[in-house]
Amino acid sequence: MGTAVALWCGDPTDVGCEHHVEWTVDEDVAWGGNTQPVALSSPALSEDGSQVVFRGRLSLTGDGGAVLEVGDSQILFDLADPPPSVAADGTWVEVRVERASVSLYPYLL
């Protein structure tokens, strides 16, 4: 799926170990801005300069939010105005956000 550098919000001694994490992204999905439909229907995580790039399936929640499914992870987003059309629900997209807006929080199952 890929790798990217993000802010670790857990114990510093746990860096480099395997964890279940919650992704927090402090940027909204801006359709036609930081979010574009893609032809590739496979999840991916990468970096492009100072940006983290997520590729996954977008699901609109109907309450001004969206969920991006990237592999086994689900990342919650707010939607910027104007929101994507209902036709965007279920499409594969690429979301590009600044690395500084991405945080990882470890949790136990």
Coordinates of N, CA and C in Angstrom, one line a residue:
M1 N 0.8 -1.2 0.0 CA 0.0 0.0 0.0 C 0.9 1.2 0.0
G2 N 1.9 1.3 0.8 CA 2.8 2.4 0.8 C 3.2 2.9 2.1
T3 N 4.0 4.0 2.2 CA 4.4 4.6 3.4 C 4.4 6.1 3.3
A4 N 4.4 6.8 4.4 CA 4.4 8.3 4.5 C 4.9 8.7 5.9
V5 N 5.4 9.8 6.0 CA 5.9 10.4 7.3 C 4.7 11.2 7.9
A6 N 4.4 11.0 9.1 CA 3.3 11.7 9.8 C 3.7 12.0 11.3
L7 N 3.0 12.9 11.9 CA 3.2 13.2 13.3 C 2.7 12.0 14.2
W8 N 3.6 11.4 15.0 CA 3.3 10.3 15.9 C 2.9 10.9 17.2
C9 N 1.6 10.6 17.7 CA 1.1 11.2 18.9 C 1.0 10.1 20.0
G10 N 1.9 9.1 20.0 CA 2.0 8.1 21.0 C 3.2 8.3 21.8
D11 N 3.5 7.3 22.6 CA 4.7 7.3 23.4 C 6.0 7.3 22.5
P12 N 6.9 8.2 22.7 CA 8.1 8.2 21.9 C 8.9 6.9 21.8
T13 N 8.8 6.1 22.9 CA 9.5 4.8 22.9 C 8.9 3.8 22.0
D14 N 7.7 4.0 21.5 CA 6.9 3.1 20.7 C 7.2 3.3 19.2
V15 N 7.9 4.4 18.8 CA 8.2 4.7 17.4 C 9.0 3.5 16.8
G16 N 8.6 3.1 15.6 CA 9.3 2.0 14.9 C 8.7 0.7 15.2
C17 N 7.7 0.6 16.1 CA 7.1 -0.7 16.4 C 5.8 -0.8 15.6
E18 N 5.2 -2.0 15.5 CA 3.9 -2.1 14.8 C 2.8 -1.8 15.7
H19 N 1.8 -1.0 15.2 CA 0.7 -0.5 16.0 C -0.6 -0.5 15.1
H20 N -1.7 -0.5 15.8 CA -3.0 -0.1 15.2 C -3.1 1.4 15.5
V21 N -3.4 2.1 14.4 CA -3.5 3.6 14.6 C -4.8 4.2 14.1
E22 N -5.1 5.3 14.7 CA -6.2 6.2 14.2 C -5.5 7.3 13.4
W23 N -5.9 7.5 12.2 CA -5.5 8.6 11.4 C -6.3 9.8 11.7
T24 N -5.7 11.0 11.9 CA -6.4 12.2 12.1 C -5.8 13.2 11.0
V25 N -6.7 13.7 10.2 CA -6.3 14.7 9.1 C -7.0 16.0 9.3
D26 N -6.3 17.0 9.6 CA -6.9 18.4 9.9 C -7.1 19.2 8.6
E27 N -7.5 18.6 7.5 CA -7.9 19.3 6.3 C -9.2 18.7 5.8
D28 N -10.0 19.5 5.2 CA -11.3 19.0 4.6 C -11.1 18.5 3.2
V29 N -12.0 17.6 2.8 CA -12.0 17.2 1.4 C -12.6 18.3 0.6
A30 N -11.8 18.8 -0.3 CA -12.2 19.9 -1.2 C -12.3 19.3 -2.6
W31 N -13.5 19.0 -3.1 CA -13.6 18.3 -4.4 C -13.1 19.2 -5.5
G32 N -12.3 18.7 -6.3 CA -11.7 19.5 -7.4 C -10.5 20.3 -6.9
G33 N -10.2 20.3 -5.6 CA -9.0 21.0 -5.0 C -8.0 19.9 -4.6
N34 N -8.1 19.5 -3.3 CA -7.2 18.5 -2.8 C -7.7 17.1 -3.1
T35 N -8.9 17.0 -3.7 CA -9.5 15.7 -3.9 C -9.9 15.5 -5.4
Q36 N -9.4 14.5 -6.0 CA -9.7 14.2 -7.4 C -10.1 12.8 -7.6
P37 N -11.0 12.5 -8.5 CA -11.3 11.1 -8.9 C -10.1 10.5 -9.6
V38 N -9.9 9.2 -9.4 CA -8.8 8.5 -10.0 C -9.3 7.2 -10.7
A39 N -8.5 6.8 -11.7 CA -8.9 5.6 -12.5 C -8.4 4.3 -11.8
L40 N -7.4 4.4 -10.9 CA -6.9 3.2 -10.2 C -7.8 2.9 -9.1
S41 N -8.2 1.6 -9.0 CA -9.1 1.2 -7.9 C -8.4 0.3 -6.9
S42 N -7.3 0.9 -6.4 CA -6.5 0.2 -5.4 C -6.0 1.2 -4.4
P43 N -6.0 0.8 -3.1 CA -5.6 1.8 -2.1 C -4.1 2.0 -2.1
A44 N -3.8 3.3 -1.7 CA -2.3 3.6 -1.7 C -2.1 4.7 -0.7
L45 N -0.9 4.8 -0.2 CA -0.4 5.8 0.7 C 1.0 6.2 0.2
S46 N 1.2 7.5 0.0 CA 2.5 7.9 -0.5 C 2.8 9.4 -0.1
E47 N 3.9 9.9 -0.5 CA 4.3 11.2 -0.3 C 4.6 11.9 -1.6
D48 N 4.3 13.2 -1.7 CA 4.7 14.0 -2.9 C 5.1 15.3 -2.3
G49 N 6.4 15.5 -2.2 CA 6.9 16.7 -1.6 C 6.5 16.8 -0.2
S50 N 5.8 17.9 0.2 CA 5.4 18.1 1.6 C 4.0 17.5 1.8
Q51 N 3.4 16.8 0.9 CA 2.1 16.3 1.0 C 2.1 14.8 1.2
V52 N 1.1 14.4 2.0 CA 0.7 13.0 2.1 C -0.4 12.7 1.1
V53 N -0.3 11.6 0.4 CA -1.3 11.3 -0.6 C -2.0 10.0 -0.3
F54 N -3.3 10.1 -0.1 CA -4.2 8.9 0.2 C -5.0 8.6 -1.0
R55 N -5.0 7.3 -1.4 CA -5.9 6.9 -2.5 C -6.8 5.8 -1.9
G56 N -8.1 6.0 -2.1 CA -9.1 5.1 -1.5 C -10.5 5.4 -2.1
R57 N -11.4 4.6 -1.5 CA -12.8 4.8 -1.9 C -13.5 5.8 -1.0
L58 N -14.2 6.8 -1.6 CA -14.8 7.9 -0.8 C -16.3 7.5 -0.6
S59 N -16.7 7.6 0.7 CA -18.1 7.4 1.0 C -18.6 8.7 1.7
L60 N -19.7 9.3 1.1 CA -20.3 10.5 1.7 C -21.2 10.0 2.8
T61 N -21.2 10.7 4.0 CA -22.0 10.3 5.1 C -23.3 11.0 5.2
G62 N -23.5 12.0 4.4 CA -24.8 12.7 4.4 C -25.0 13.8 5.4
D63 N -24.0 13.9 6.3 CA -24.1 15.0 7.4 C -23.0 15.9 7.3
G64 N -22.4 16.2 6.1 CA -21.3 17.1 5.9 C -20.0 16.5 6.0
G65 N -19.9 15.1 6.0 CA -18.7 14.4 6.2 C -18.5 13.4 5.2
A66 N -17.3 12.8 5.2 CA -17.0 11.7 4.3 C -16.0 10.7 5.0
V67 N -16.0 9.5 4.5 CA -15.1 8.5 5.0 C -14.3 8.0 3.8
L68 N -12.9 8.0 4.0 CA -12.1 7.5 2.9 C -11.6 6.2 3.4
E69 N -11.9 5.1 2.6 CA -11.4 3.8 2.9 C -10.1 3.6 2.2
V70 N -9.0 3.4 3.0 CA -7.7 3.2 2.4 C -7.2 1.8 2.9
G71 N -7.4 0.8 2.2 CA -7.1 -0.5 2.6 C -8.0 -0.9 3.8
D72 N -7.5 -1.3 4.9 CA -8.2 -1.6 6.1 C -8.5 -0.4 7.0
S73 N -8.1 0.7 6.6 CA -8.2 2.0 7.4 C -9.4 2.8 6.9
Q74 N -10.1 3.5 7.8 CA -11.1 4.4 7.5 C -10.7 5.8 8.1
I75 N -10.6 6.8 7.2 CA -10.2 8.1 7.7 C -11.4 9.1 7.5
L76 N -11.8 9.7 8.6 CA -13.0 10.6 8.6 C -12.5 12.0 8.1
F77 N -13.3 12.6 7.3 CA -13.1 14.0 6.8 C -14.3 14.8 6.9
D78 N -14.1 16.1 7.0 CA -15.2 17.1 6.8 C -15.2 17.4 5.3
L79 N -16.3 18.0 4.8 CA -16.3 18.4 3.4 C -16.3 19.9 3.3
A80 N -15.4 20.4 2.4 CA -15.4 21.8 2.2 C -16.5 22.2 1.2
D81 N -16.9 23.5 1.2 CA -18.0 23.9 0.3 C -17.4 24.3 -1.0
P82 N -18.0 24.0 -2.1 CA -19.2 23.2 -2.3 C -18.8 21.7 -2.1
P83 N -19.7 20.9 -1.5 CA -19.4 19.5 -1.3 C -19.4 18.7 -2.7
P84 N -18.8 17.6 -2.7 CA -18.9 16.8 -3.9 C -20.4 16.4 -4.2
S85 N -20.7 16.1 -5.4 CA -22.1 15.7 -5.8 C -22.3 14.2 -5.2
V86 N -23.5 13.9 -5.1 CA -23.9 12.5 -4.7 C -23.3 11.5 -5.6
A87 N -23.0 11.8 -6.8 CA -22.4 10.9 -7.8 C -21.0 10.5 -7.4
A88 N -20.4 11.3 -6.5 CA -19.0 11.0 -6.1 C -19.0 9.9 -5.0
D89 N -20.1 9.6 -4.4 CA -20.2 8.6 -3.4 C -19.8 7.2 -3.9
G90 N -18.8 6.6 -3.3 CA -18.3 5.3 -3.7 C -17.2 5.3 -4.8
T91 N -16.8 6.5 -5.2 CA -15.8 6.6 -6.2 C -14.4 6.5 -5.6
W92 N -13.4 6.1 -6.4 CA -12.0 6.0 -6.0 C -11.4 7.4 -6.2
V93 N -10.8 7.9 -5.2 CA -10.2 9.3 -5.2 C -8.8 9.3 -4.6
E94 N -8.2 10.4 -4.9 CA -6.9 10.7 -4.3 C -7.0 12.0 -3.5
V95 N -6.7 12.0 -2.3 CA -6.7 13.1 -1.4 C -5.3 13.5 -1.0
R96 N -4.9 14.8 -1.3 CA -3.6 15.3 -1.0 C -3.7 16.3 0.1
V97 N -3.0 16.1 1.2 CA -3.0 17.0 2.3 C -1.6 17.3 2.7
E98 N -1.4 18.4 3.4 CA 0.0 18.8 3.9 C 0.3 17.8 5.0
R99 N 1.6 17.4 5.0 CA 2.1 16.4 6.0 C 1.8 16.9 7.4
A100 N 1.9 18.2 7.7 CA 1.7 18.8 9.0 C 0.3 18.6 9.5
S101 N -0.6 18.3 8.6 CA -2.0 18.1 9.0 C -2.4 16.7 9.4
V102 N -1.4 15.8 9.3 CA -1.7 14.3 9.5 C -1.0 13.9 10.8
S103 N -1.9 13.2 11.6 CA -1.4 12.7 12.9 C -1.8 11.3 13.1
L104 N -1.0 10.5 13.8 CA -1.3 9.1 14.1 C -1.4 8.9 15.6
Y105 N -2.5 8.3 16.0 CA -2.7 8.0 17.4 C -2.8 6.5 17.6
P106 N -1.9 5.8 18.4 CA -1.9 4.4 18.6 C -3.1 4.0 19.5
Y107 N -3.6 2.8 19.3 CA -4.6 2.3 20.2 C -4.5 0.8 20.2
L108 N -5.1 0.2 21.3 CA -5.1 -1.2 21.5 C -6.4 -1.8 21.1
L109 N -6.4 -3.0 20.5 CA -7.6 -3.6 20.1 C -8.1 -4.4 21.3

